[in-house]
Each structure stands twice: as structure tokens, then as C-alpha cells.
PDB file of C-alpha atoms in Angstrom:
ATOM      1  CA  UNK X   1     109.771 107.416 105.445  1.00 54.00           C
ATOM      2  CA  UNK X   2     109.359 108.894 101.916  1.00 59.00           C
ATOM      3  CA  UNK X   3     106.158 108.050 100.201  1.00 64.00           C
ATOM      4  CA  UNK X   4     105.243 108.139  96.268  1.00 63.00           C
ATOM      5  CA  UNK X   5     102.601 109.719  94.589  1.00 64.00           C
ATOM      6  CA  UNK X   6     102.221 107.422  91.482  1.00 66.00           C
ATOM      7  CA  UNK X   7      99.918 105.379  89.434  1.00 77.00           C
ATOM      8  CA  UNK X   8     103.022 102.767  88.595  1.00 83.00           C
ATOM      9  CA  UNK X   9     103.109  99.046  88.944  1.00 85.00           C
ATOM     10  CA  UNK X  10     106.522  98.484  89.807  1.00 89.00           C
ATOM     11  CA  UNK X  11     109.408 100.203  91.383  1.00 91.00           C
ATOM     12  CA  UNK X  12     113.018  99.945  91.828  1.00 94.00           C
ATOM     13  CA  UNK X  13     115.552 101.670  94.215  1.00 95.00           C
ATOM     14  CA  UNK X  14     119.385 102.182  93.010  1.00 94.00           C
ATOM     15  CA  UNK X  15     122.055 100.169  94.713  1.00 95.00           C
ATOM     16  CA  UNK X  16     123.027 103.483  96.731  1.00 91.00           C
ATOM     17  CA  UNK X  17     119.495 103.702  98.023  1.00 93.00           C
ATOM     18  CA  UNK X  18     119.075 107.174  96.401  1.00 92.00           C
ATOM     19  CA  UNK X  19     117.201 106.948  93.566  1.00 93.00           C
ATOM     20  CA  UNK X  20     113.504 104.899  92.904  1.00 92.00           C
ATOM     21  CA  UNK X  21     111.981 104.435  89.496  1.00 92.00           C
ATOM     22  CA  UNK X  22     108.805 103.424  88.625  1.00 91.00           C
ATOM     23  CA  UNK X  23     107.666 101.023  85.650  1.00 90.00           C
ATOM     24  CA  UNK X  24     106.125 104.258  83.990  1.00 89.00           C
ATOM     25  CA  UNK X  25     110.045 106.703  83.945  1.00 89.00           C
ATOM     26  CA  UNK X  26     109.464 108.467  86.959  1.00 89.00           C
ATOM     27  CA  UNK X  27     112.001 109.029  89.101  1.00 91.00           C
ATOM     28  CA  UNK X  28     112.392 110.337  92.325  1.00 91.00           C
ATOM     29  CA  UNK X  29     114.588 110.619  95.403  1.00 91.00           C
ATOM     30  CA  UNK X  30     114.536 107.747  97.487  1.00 90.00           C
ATOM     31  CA  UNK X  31     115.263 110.676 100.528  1.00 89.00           C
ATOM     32  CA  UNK X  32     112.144 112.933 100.249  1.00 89.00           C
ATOM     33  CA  UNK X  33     109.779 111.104  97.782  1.00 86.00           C
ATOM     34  CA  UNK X  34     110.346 114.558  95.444  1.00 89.00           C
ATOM     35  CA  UNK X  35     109.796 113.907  91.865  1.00 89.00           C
ATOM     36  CA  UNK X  36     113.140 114.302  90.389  1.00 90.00           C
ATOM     37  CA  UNK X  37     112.615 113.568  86.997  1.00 89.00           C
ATOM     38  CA  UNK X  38     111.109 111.556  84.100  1.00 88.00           C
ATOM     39  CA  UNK X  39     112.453 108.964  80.917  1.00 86.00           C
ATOM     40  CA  UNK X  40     110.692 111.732  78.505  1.00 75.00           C
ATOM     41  CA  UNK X  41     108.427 110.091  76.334  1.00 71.00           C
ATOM     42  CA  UNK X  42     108.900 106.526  77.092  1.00 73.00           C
ATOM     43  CA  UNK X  43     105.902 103.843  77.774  1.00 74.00           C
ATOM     44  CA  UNK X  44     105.776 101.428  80.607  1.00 85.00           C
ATOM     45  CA  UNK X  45     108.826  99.139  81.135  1.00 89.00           C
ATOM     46  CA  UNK X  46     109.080  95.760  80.445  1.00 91.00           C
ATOM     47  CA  UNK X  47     111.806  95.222  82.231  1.00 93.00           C
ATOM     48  CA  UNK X  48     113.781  97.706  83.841  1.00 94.00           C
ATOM     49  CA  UNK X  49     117.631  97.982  86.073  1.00 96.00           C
ATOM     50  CA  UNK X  50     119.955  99.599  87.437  1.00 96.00           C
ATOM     51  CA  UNK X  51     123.521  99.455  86.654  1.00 95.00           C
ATOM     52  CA  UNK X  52     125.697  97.973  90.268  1.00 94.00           C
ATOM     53  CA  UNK X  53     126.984 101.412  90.161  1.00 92.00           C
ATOM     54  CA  UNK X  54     123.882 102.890  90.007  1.00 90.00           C
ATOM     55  CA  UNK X  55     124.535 105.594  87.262  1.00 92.00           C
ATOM     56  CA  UNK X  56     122.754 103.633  84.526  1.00 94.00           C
ATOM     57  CA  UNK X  57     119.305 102.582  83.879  1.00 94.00           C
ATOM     58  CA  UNK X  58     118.691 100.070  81.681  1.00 94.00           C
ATOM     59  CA  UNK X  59     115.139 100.222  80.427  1.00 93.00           C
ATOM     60  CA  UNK X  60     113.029  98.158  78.130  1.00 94.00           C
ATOM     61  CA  UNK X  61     109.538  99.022  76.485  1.00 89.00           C
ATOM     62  CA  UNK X  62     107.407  97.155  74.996  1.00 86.00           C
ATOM     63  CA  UNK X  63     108.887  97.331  71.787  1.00 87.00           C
ATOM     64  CA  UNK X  64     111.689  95.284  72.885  1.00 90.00           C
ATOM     65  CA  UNK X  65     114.414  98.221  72.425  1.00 90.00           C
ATOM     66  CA  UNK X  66     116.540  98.397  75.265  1.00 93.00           C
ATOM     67  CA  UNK X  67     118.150 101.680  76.160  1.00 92.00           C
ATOM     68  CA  UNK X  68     120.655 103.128  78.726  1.00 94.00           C
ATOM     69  CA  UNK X  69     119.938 105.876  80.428  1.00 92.00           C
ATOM     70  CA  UNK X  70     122.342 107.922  82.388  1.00 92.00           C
ATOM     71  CA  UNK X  71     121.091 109.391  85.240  1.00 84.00           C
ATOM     72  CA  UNK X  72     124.487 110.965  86.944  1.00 72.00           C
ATOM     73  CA  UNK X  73     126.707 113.229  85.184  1.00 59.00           C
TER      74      UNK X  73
END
């Protein structure tokens, strides 16, 4: 079992069970718990998804822009 080392309110695991994201644009592997990256600059979500796939994240902040993030080449 991985475990987190975050602050965040929510999370969300990809549909592959790889990848978990947290309401604040952390992200790390699902596997390990290792911080794998972070949605640079970007507030808490509002609302936040993953693409079936799993290759996109939709994210929303609070100022109601939604954008797409791609997190596999």
C-alpha cells in the first residue's frame, strides 16, 4: 500500500490505477506514493477528471477556466 504525503482535500486515481491527483496539482504514482509531478502554478480544483483513457486531466480552478492537461506523451 502506497501512502501520500499531502495537505489536499480530495484525490483521484486514473482509470489505469497509475496515477492519483490531489485537489491542490500534485501528482503521484499510484505504485510507490513518489511525487511525480505538479499542475505548475495552479490553485485548488474545483472540479477535477480524468479522461476514460487516462492521458488527460481535466482541471478546473476557481476561476471557472477549465483546462486539459496532458499527462502522457
Amino acid at each position: 500500500i502506497a501512502t501520500f504525503d499531502s495537505q489536499v482535500s480530495a484525490v483521484l486515481l486514473s482509470p489505469d490505477g497509475q496515477v492519483v491527483v490531489g485537489d491542490d496539482g500534485t501528482l503521484w504514482n499510484a505504485v510507490d506514493g513518489l511525487l511525480t509531478g505538479n499542475l505548475a502554478g495552479r490553485g485548488p480544483a474545483v472540479n477535477f477528471a480524468f479522461t476514460p483513457d487516462g492521458e488527460r486531466l481535466l482541471w478546473q480552478g476557481a476561476s471557472g477556466l477549465i483546462e486539459i492537461w496532458t499527462l502522457r506523451p
